[in-house]
Coordinates of C-alpha atoms and ligand atoms in Angstrom, one line a residue:
M1 CA 0.0 -0.1 -0.4
F2 CA 1.2 3.5 -0.6
V3 CA 0.3 5.1 2.6
A4 CA 3.1 7.5 3.9
E5 CA 1.2 9.2 6.6
L6 CA -1.5 10.2 8.5
R7 CA -1.1 14.0 9.0
C8 CA -3.6 16.9 11.0
A9 CA -5.3 19.3 9.0
I10 CA -4.7 21.9 12.5
C11 CA -1.5 21.6 13.4
G12 CA 0.3 19.3 10.8
R13 CA 2.2 16.8 13.2
S14 CA 2.6 13.8 11.1
Y15 CA 1.4 10.0 12.3
T16 CA 2.2 6.2 11.0
P17 CA -1.2 4.3 10.5
D18 CA -0.5 2.1 13.2
E19 CA 0.0 5.1 15.6
V20 CA -3.3 6.8 15.8
A21 CA -6.5 5.2 14.6
Y22 CA -9.0 8.3 15.0
T23 CA -8.0 11.9 15.5
C24 CA -5.2 13.8 16.6
P25 CA -4.1 12.9 20.1
H26 CA -2.9 16.7 20.0
C27 CA -5.6 18.9 18.6
G28 CA -8.1 16.7 20.0
P29 CA -11.5 16.0 17.9
A30 CA -11.3 18.8 16.0
G31 CA -7.5 17.5 14.8
V32 CA -9.3 15.0 11.4
L33 CA -6.2 13.5 9.9
D34 CA -5.1 13.5 5.8
V35 CA -4.1 10.0 4.7
L36 CA -1.4 11.5 2.3
Y37 CA 0.3 8.7 0.0
D38 CA 3.8 8.4 -1.3
I39 CA 2.6 10.0 -4.8
K40 CA 6.0 9.6 -6.0
A41 CA 5.6 5.8 -5.7
L42 CA 2.5 5.5 -7.0
R43 CA 3.5 7.9 -10.0
A44 CA 5.8 5.1 -10.7
A45 CA 3.3 2.0 -9.6
V46 CA 0.4 2.7 -11.2
S47 CA -1.0 4.9 -14.7
R48 CA -4.3 6.2 -15.9
E49 CA -4.3 3.7 -18.4
D50 CA -3.9 0.7 -16.2
I51 CA -6.7 2.0 -14.4
A52 CA -8.9 2.3 -17.8
R53 CA -7.8 -1.6 -18.2
S54 CA -9.3 -2.5 -15.3
A55 CA -12.2 -4.9 -15.2
D56 CA -13.8 -3.6 -11.7
T57 CA -16.3 -1.0 -12.5
T58 CA -16.8 -0.5 -8.4
L59 CA -14.7 1.6 -6.4
W60 CA -11.8 -1.1 -6.2
R61 CA -11.2 0.4 -9.3
Y62 CA -8.9 2.8 -7.6
R63 CA -7.4 0.1 -5.2
P64 CA -3.7 1.2 -5.6
L65 CA -5.1 4.5 -4.4
L66 CA -6.5 3.3 -1.4
P67 CA -5.6 2.8 1.9
L68 CA -5.4 -1.1 1.8
A69 CA -2.5 -4.1 1.6
A70 CA -2.5 -5.9 -1.8
A71 CA -3.7 -9.0 0.3
D72 CA -6.5 -7.5 2.2
R73 CA -10.1 -8.4 1.9
V74 CA -13.4 -5.9 0.5
P75 CA -16.8 -6.4 0.9
P76 CA -18.6 -7.6 -1.7
L77 CA -21.1 -5.2 -2.6
A78 CA -20.7 -3.5 -5.7
V79 CA -20.2 0.5 -4.4
G80 CA -19.5 3.4 -6.4
G81 CA -19.1 3.4 -10.7
T82 CA -22.2 5.7 -10.7
P83 CA -23.5 7.0 -13.6
L84 CA -22.5 10.5 -14.3
Y85 CA -25.7 11.4 -16.9
D86 CA -25.1 14.9 -19.2
A87 CA -28.3 16.7 -18.6
P88 CA -28.9 19.5 -21.8
R89 CA -32.1 19.9 -19.8
L90 CA -31.4 21.1 -16.7
A91 CA -28.4 23.3 -17.8
A92 CA -30.6 25.4 -20.3
D93 CA -33.3 25.6 -17.1
L94 CA -30.6 26.6 -14.9
G95 CA -29.1 28.9 -17.7
L96 CA -25.6 27.2 -17.8
A97 CA -23.4 25.7 -21.0
Q98 CA -23.0 22.1 -19.4
V99 CA -24.4 20.3 -16.7
W100 CA -23.8 16.4 -15.4
V101 CA -25.7 14.7 -12.5
K102 CA -23.3 12.4 -10.7
D103 CA -25.7 9.8 -9.4
D104 CA -24.9 8.4 -6.1
G105 CA -28.3 7.8 -5.6
R106 CA -27.3 4.4 -7.1
N107 CA -24.9 2.5 -4.4
P108 CA -26.3 -0.7 -2.8
T109 CA -27.7 1.5 0.1
G110 CA -28.9 3.9 -1.6
S111 CA -26.0 7.2 -1.1
L112 CA -22.8 7.7 -1.3
K113 CA -21.6 6.7 1.6
D114 CA -21.6 3.2 1.0
R115 CA -18.1 4.6 -0.7
A116 CA -16.9 5.4 2.6
S117 CA -18.3 2.3 4.2
A118 CA -17.1 0.4 2.3
V119 CA -13.4 1.2 3.1
V120 CA -13.9 1.3 6.7
V121 CA -15.2 -1.9 6.5
A122 CA -12.1 -3.6 4.7
R123 CA -10.0 -1.8 7.0
A124 CA -12.0 -3.5 10.4
L125 CA -11.8 -6.3 7.8
A126 CA -7.7 -5.7 7.9
Q127 CA -7.4 -5.8 11.5
G128 CA -9.5 -8.5 12.6
I129 CA -12.3 -6.3 14.2
E130 CA -15.9 -8.0 14.5
V131 CA -17.9 -4.7 15.7
V132 CA -18.5 -2.0 13.7
T133 CA -20.1 0.9 14.9
T134 CA -21.1 4.9 14.0
A135 CA -23.4 7.7 14.6
S136 CA -25.6 9.0 11.7
T137 CA -28.4 10.9 10.8
G138 CA -29.5 7.8 9.0
N139 CA -27.3 6.9 5.3
A140 CA -23.9 6.3 7.1
A141 CA -25.5 4.0 9.5
A142 CA -27.8 2.6 6.4
A143 CA -24.6 2.1 4.8
L144 CA -22.3 0.7 7.3
A145 CA -25.0 -1.6 8.2
G146 CA -25.3 -2.9 4.4
L147 CA -21.5 -3.1 4.2
A148 CA -20.8 -4.9 7.5
A149 CA -24.0 -7.5 6.6
S150 CA -22.0 -8.3 3.4
V151 CA -19.0 -10.0 5.1
G152 CA -21.1 -10.9 8.3
L153 CA -19.5 -7.9 10.8
L154 CA -21.9 -7.1 13.7
A155 CA -22.8 -3.3 13.2
V156 CA -23.8 -1.3 16.4
I157 CA -25.6 2.0 15.2
F158 CA -26.3 5.4 16.9
V159 CA -28.8 7.5 15.4
P160 CA -31.2 10.3 16.5
A161 CA -34.8 8.5 17.2
S162 CA -36.3 11.3 14.6
A163 CA -34.0 9.7 11.5
P164 CA -36.5 9.1 8.8
E165 CA -38.4 5.9 8.4
A166 CA -36.8 4.5 5.7
K167 CA -33.6 4.8 6.8
I168 CA -34.5 2.8 10.3
A169 CA -35.8 0.5 8.0
Q170 CA -32.1 0.0 6.8
L171 CA -30.9 -0.6 9.6
L172 CA -32.8 -3.1 11.1
T173 CA -33.2 -4.9 7.9
Y174 CA -29.9 -5.6 7.6
G175 CA -29.7 -7.0 10.9
A176 CA -27.8 -4.1 12.7
H177 CA -28.2 -3.5 16.3
V178 CA -30.0 -0.3 16.3
L179 CA -29.9 3.0 19.2
L180 CA -32.6 5.0 18.8
V181 CA -31.0 7.9 20.4
Q182 CA -33.5 10.6 22.1
G183 CA -31.5 13.4 21.4
N184 CA -29.6 15.1 18.3
Y185 CA -26.9 13.6 16.2
D186 CA -24.6 15.1 18.0
N187 CA -25.6 13.3 21.1
A188 CA -26.0 10.1 19.2
F189 CA -21.8 11.3 17.8
D190 CA -20.6 11.2 21.4
L191 CA -21.9 8.1 22.3
A192 CA -20.5 6.3 19.6
V193 CA -17.2 7.5 20.5
E194 CA -17.5 6.7 23.9
A195 CA -19.2 2.8 23.2
A196 CA -16.0 2.8 20.5
E197 CA -13.9 3.5 23.4
R198 CA -14.9 1.5 25.8
Y199 CA -15.5 -1.7 24.1
G200 CA -13.0 -1.8 21.3
W201 CA -15.5 -1.8 18.6
Y202 CA -14.4 -0.1 15.3
N203 CA -16.1 3.6 15.0
R204 CA -16.8 4.7 11.1
N205 CA -18.4 8.5 12.9
T206 CA -17.8 10.9 9.8
G207 CA -15.0 13.3 10.6
M208 CA -13.7 11.2 13.0
N209 CA -12.5 8.0 11.2
P210 CA -10.1 9.0 8.8
Y211 CA -10.5 6.3 6.3
T212 CA -14.3 7.5 5.3
V213 CA -12.7 10.4 3.1
E214 CA -10.6 7.9 1.5
G215 CA -13.9 5.7 0.2
K216 CA -15.8 9.4 -0.8
K217 CA -12.9 10.7 -2.3
T218 CA -13.0 8.0 -5.2
V219 CA -16.6 10.0 -6.5
A220 CA -13.8 12.6 -7.8
Y221 CA -12.1 9.7 -9.7
E222 CA -15.1 8.5 -11.4
I223 CA -16.1 11.5 -12.6
A224 CA -12.5 13.0 -14.1
E225 CA -12.1 9.6 -15.4
Q226 CA -15.8 9.1 -17.0
L227 CA -15.3 13.1 -18.5
G228 CA -12.3 11.8 -20.0
W229 CA -9.6 13.0 -17.2
Q230 CA -11.0 16.4 -17.9
A231 CA -11.5 17.8 -14.4
P232 CA -15.1 19.4 -14.5
D233 CA -14.9 23.4 -13.8
V234 CA -17.3 22.9 -10.4
V235 CA -18.5 21.1 -8.7
V236 CA -21.7 21.4 -6.7
L237 CA -22.6 19.7 -3.7
S238 CA -23.9 19.5 -0.2
V239 CA -22.7 19.3 2.8
G240 CA -23.4 18.7 6.2
D241 CA -20.4 17.4 8.7
G242 CA -18.1 18.0 5.9
N243 CA -16.7 14.8 4.6
I244 CA -17.8 14.5 2.1
I245 CA -17.0 17.8 0.1
S246 CA -13.5 17.2 1.9
G247 CA -13.3 13.8 0.4
V248 CA -14.2 15.3 -3.3
H249 CA -11.1 17.8 -3.1
K250 CA -9.0 15.0 -1.7
G251 CA -9.9 13.1 -5.2
F252 CA -9.2 15.7 -7.0
S253 CA -6.2 16.9 -4.9
D254 CA -4.9 13.4 -5.5
L255 CA -5.3 12.9 -9.2
L256 CA -3.5 16.7 -9.4
A257 CA -0.6 15.9 -7.4
L258 CA -0.6 12.3 -9.8
G259 CA -0.5 14.4 -13.1
W260 CA -3.8 12.8 -13.9
I261 CA -5.9 15.9 -14.8
G262 CA -4.7 19.6 -15.7
H263 CA -7.2 21.9 -12.9
M264 CA -8.7 22.1 -9.6
P265 CA -12.7 22.2 -9.9
R266 CA -14.1 24.9 -7.6
L267 CA -16.1 23.2 -5.0
I268 CA -19.9 24.7 -4.5
G269 CA -20.5 23.9 -0.7
V270 CA -24.4 24.0 -0.4
Q271 CA -25.7 24.4 3.0
A272 CA -29.4 25.0 4.4
D273 CA -30.2 27.9 5.7
G274 CA -31.2 26.1 9.2
S275 CA -27.8 24.6 9.3
A276 CA -25.0 26.8 7.8
A277 CA -22.0 26.4 10.2
C278 CA -19.1 25.7 7.5
Y279 CA -20.9 28.7 5.3
Q280 CA -20.9 30.9 8.2
A281 CA -17.1 30.5 9.1
W282 CA -16.6 30.7 5.3
K283 CA -18.4 34.0 5.1
T284 CA -17.2 35.4 8.0
G285 CA -13.5 34.4 7.9
A286 CA -14.2 32.6 11.5
D287 CA -11.4 29.8 12.5
P288 CA -13.7 27.0 11.9
A289 CA -11.3 24.9 14.6
T290 CA -12.6 26.8 17.0
M291 CA -15.9 28.0 16.2
P292 CA -19.4 27.1 18.6
P293 CA -21.8 24.7 17.7
I294 CA -25.2 26.4 15.6
A295 CA -28.4 24.3 17.0
S296 CA -29.5 23.1 13.1
H297 CA -33.1 22.5 11.5
T298 CA -33.4 21.4 8.5
V299 CA -36.1 19.2 6.4
A300 CA -32.8 17.9 4.9
D301 CA -32.1 15.9 7.2
S302 CA -28.6 14.0 6.2
I303 CA -27.1 17.7 6.1
A304 CA -27.7 18.8 9.7
A305 CA -24.9 19.1 12.2
D306 CA -24.8 21.7 14.9
L307 CA -21.3 21.7 14.7
P308 CA -20.1 19.9 11.4
R309 CA -17.1 17.6 12.5
D310 CA -15.3 17.9 9.2
R311 CA -15.9 21.6 9.0
V312 CA -12.1 22.1 9.0
R313 CA -11.7 20.3 6.1
A314 CA -14.7 21.3 4.3
V315 CA -13.9 25.4 4.9
R316 CA -10.5 24.5 3.4
A317 CA -12.2 22.6 0.3
V318 CA -14.0 25.8 -0.5
R319 CA -11.2 28.5 0.2
E320 CA -8.1 26.4 -1.5
T321 CA -10.4 25.8 -4.3
G322 CA -11.3 29.0 -5.2
G323 CA -14.9 27.8 -4.5
A324 CA -17.7 29.1 -2.3
F325 CA -20.6 27.8 0.5
V326 CA -24.0 29.2 -0.8
S327 CA -27.2 28.7 1.9
V328 CA -30.9 27.9 0.6
P329 CA -33.8 27.6 2.3
D330 CA -35.7 24.4 2.7
D331 CA -38.8 25.4 0.1
A332 CA -35.9 25.7 -2.1
I333 CA -34.3 22.5 -1.6
L334 CA -37.3 20.6 -1.2
A335 CA -39.1 22.3 -4.8
G336 CA -35.7 21.3 -6.2
I337 CA -36.7 17.4 -6.0
P338 CA -39.2 17.1 -8.8
V339 CA -37.7 20.1 -10.6
L340 CA -34.3 17.6 -10.3
A341 CA -36.3 14.1 -11.3
R342 CA -38.3 15.9 -14.0
L343 CA -35.1 17.6 -16.0
S344 CA -32.9 14.8 -15.1
G345 CA -34.4 11.5 -14.5
V346 CA -32.9 11.3 -11.3
F347 CA -35.0 11.3 -8.1
A348 CA -32.8 12.5 -5.2
E349 CA -33.5 12.7 -1.4
P350 CA -34.1 16.4 0.1
A351 CA -29.9 16.9 0.7
A352 CA -29.0 15.7 -2.5
A353 CA -31.4 17.7 -4.6
A354 CA -30.1 20.7 -2.7
T355 CA -27.7 20.9 -5.4
Y356 CA -30.5 22.0 -7.7
A357 CA -31.1 25.1 -5.0
G358 CA -27.8 25.9 -4.3
A359 CA -26.9 26.4 -8.4
R360 CA -28.7 28.3 -8.8
A361 CA -27.9 30.4 -5.9
A362 CA -24.3 30.0 -6.6
L363 CA -25.3 31.4 -10.3
A364 CA -26.7 34.0 -8.7
E365 CA -24.2 35.3 -6.5
G366 CA -21.4 35.0 -9.2
H367 CA -19.7 32.0 -8.0
I368 CA -20.6 30.0 -11.3
Q369 CA -20.5 31.5 -14.9
P370 CA -22.9 30.3 -16.9
D371 CA -20.2 29.2 -19.8
E372 CA -19.1 26.8 -17.4
R373 CA -18.7 22.7 -17.0
V374 CA -21.0 21.6 -13.6
V375 CA -21.4 18.7 -12.0
L376 CA -24.1 18.4 -9.6
L377 CA -23.2 15.0 -7.0
V378 CA -26.6 13.7 -6.1
T379 CA -25.6 12.1 -3.1
G380 CA -28.9 10.2 -1.9
N381 CA -31.8 8.2 -3.2
G382 CA -35.5 10.0 -3.7
L383 CA -36.9 6.5 -2.0
K384 CA -34.8 7.3 1.4
D385 CA -37.6 10.2 2.4
I386 CA -40.7 9.8 0.4
K387 CA -42.4 12.0 2.8
S388 CA -40.4 15.2 1.9
A389 CA -41.1 14.1 -1.9
M390 CA -44.8 13.8 -1.7
R391 CA -44.7 17.1 -0.3
V392 CA -43.6 19.1 -3.7
A393 CA -44.2 15.8 -6.0
G394 CA -48.2 16.9 -6.5
A395 CA -51.2 15.1 -6.6
G396 CA -52.3 12.2 -8.7
H397 CA -56.1 12.7 -10.3
P398 CA -58.9 10.1 -8.7
V399 CA -61.2 8.5 -11.8
A400 CA -63.5 6.0 -12.2
P401 CA -63.1 3.0 -13.5
D402 CA -63.8 4.2 -17.4
I403 CA -63.0 5.3 -20.5
V404 CA -64.9 8.5 -20.1
A405 CA -63.7 9.6 -16.7
V406 CA -60.0 9.1 -18.3
E407 CA -61.1 11.4 -21.4
K408 CA -62.5 13.8 -18.7
V409 CA -59.2 14.3 -16.8
R410 CA -57.3 14.1 -20.6
Q411 CA -58.8 16.9 -21.3
A412 CA -58.4 18.7 -17.7
L413 CA -54.7 18.2 -18.4
G414 CA -54.7 18.9 -22.1
L415 CA -52.8 15.8 -22.7
P416 CA -52.0 15.5 -26.5
T417 CA -53.4 12.4 -28.7
F418 CA -52.0 10.9 -31.8
R419 CA -54.7 10.0 -34.1
Ligands
LIG501 C1 -24.2 12.7 4.6 C2 -25.2 13.0 3.2 C3 -24.4 14.4 3.0 C4 -23.3 15.1 3.6 O1 -22.4 14.7 3.8 P1 -21.3 15.3 4.8 O2 -20.4 14.9 4.4 O3 -21.8 15.3 6.3 O4 -21.3 16.9 4.4 C5 -25.2 15.0 1.6 N1 -25.9 14.0 1.4 C6 -26.5 12.8 1.6 C7 -27.4 12.4 0.8 C8 -25.7 12.7 2.4 O5 -26.2 11.2 3.1
LIG502 ZN1 -3.4 17.9 14.9

């Protein structure tokens, strides 16, 4: 494996992978560790052509760029390899030259979180740890439960009791032990930390386990490869804890260091007005490491976080790529669900559909230019939260079981005929 060191995003101290399991001992919970590779050795060992020749269409296609030894076992579920759709009608609607939709709702448990959990489960297997745990607003938990089930590991999940039903249904069905925390995500997070420490379980907590980003970065690899190693100008994605945006930044950074892409895309982080800590830190120039929590309230449960756990790297991702954060209201997030679905065919959960409202806001605020090539990253499947979709999807038309009634509805709707 080509991992050279784990380096603290705050103080820059360097550790070996055997030395530290989670965050920087010197900086505490905010001191997330970047997994850095021996780029020179990687360059000598693997090329874009080697990747192109791989018959593997999952994220393991990029295995030399992942923190696994050659003999390490990986879970069998087909994570990654999700489609990147050219979406000309969506582009026209937004007033953009070129828009692609990366549909990561197509992953085995329905969200991009599968990428992180796949790598974390592989790391657990490599260490011989049989119990994995995490706190989650839902998707990370479903992903860990599914990936753990695929290899027979035990998963213990801490979720807020208020998590959407579909996500809890996934956990239970996969056979995870589900602890419904009477509190919010942040309470669940702290409990998972304590339990993992006390019982020796392997903790996937976002913004704590260094390897989640290593899984999530593969979405950037795929976008680059799917575009013929021409990075887009802009990637728009939603931000809760800030781990996905950190992963996307890491992915493009790796490719740039390897010389596989020519430029770094600007990253536009979309937050909900009711959960906008990273946006605030970026806008005011505050130090994200020391900012206080802000109570979060949003319909987009997957991006609700009082104190985003990976805020230091999320703000860094936006600052270093010359991107921006935007903040959008819940009604715009919801309104984006049917627009995205109707103009691209991709059904997204609220947090994922927020990229549509976010792209609009970013255009209006001058963070995206109309002639740019833009990727909207859809992070989660619409079936994850049908209650939210039903609030904005419209209603069906009751009809008596005869064609006369159908004809009335047809006329009322102005549906065309072809004979
Ligand atoms: C987790 C998640 C996000 C946000 O990712 P963070 O790493 O928490 O910023 C966005 N959309 C969906 C669907 C998610 O599950
Ligand atoms: Zn540190």
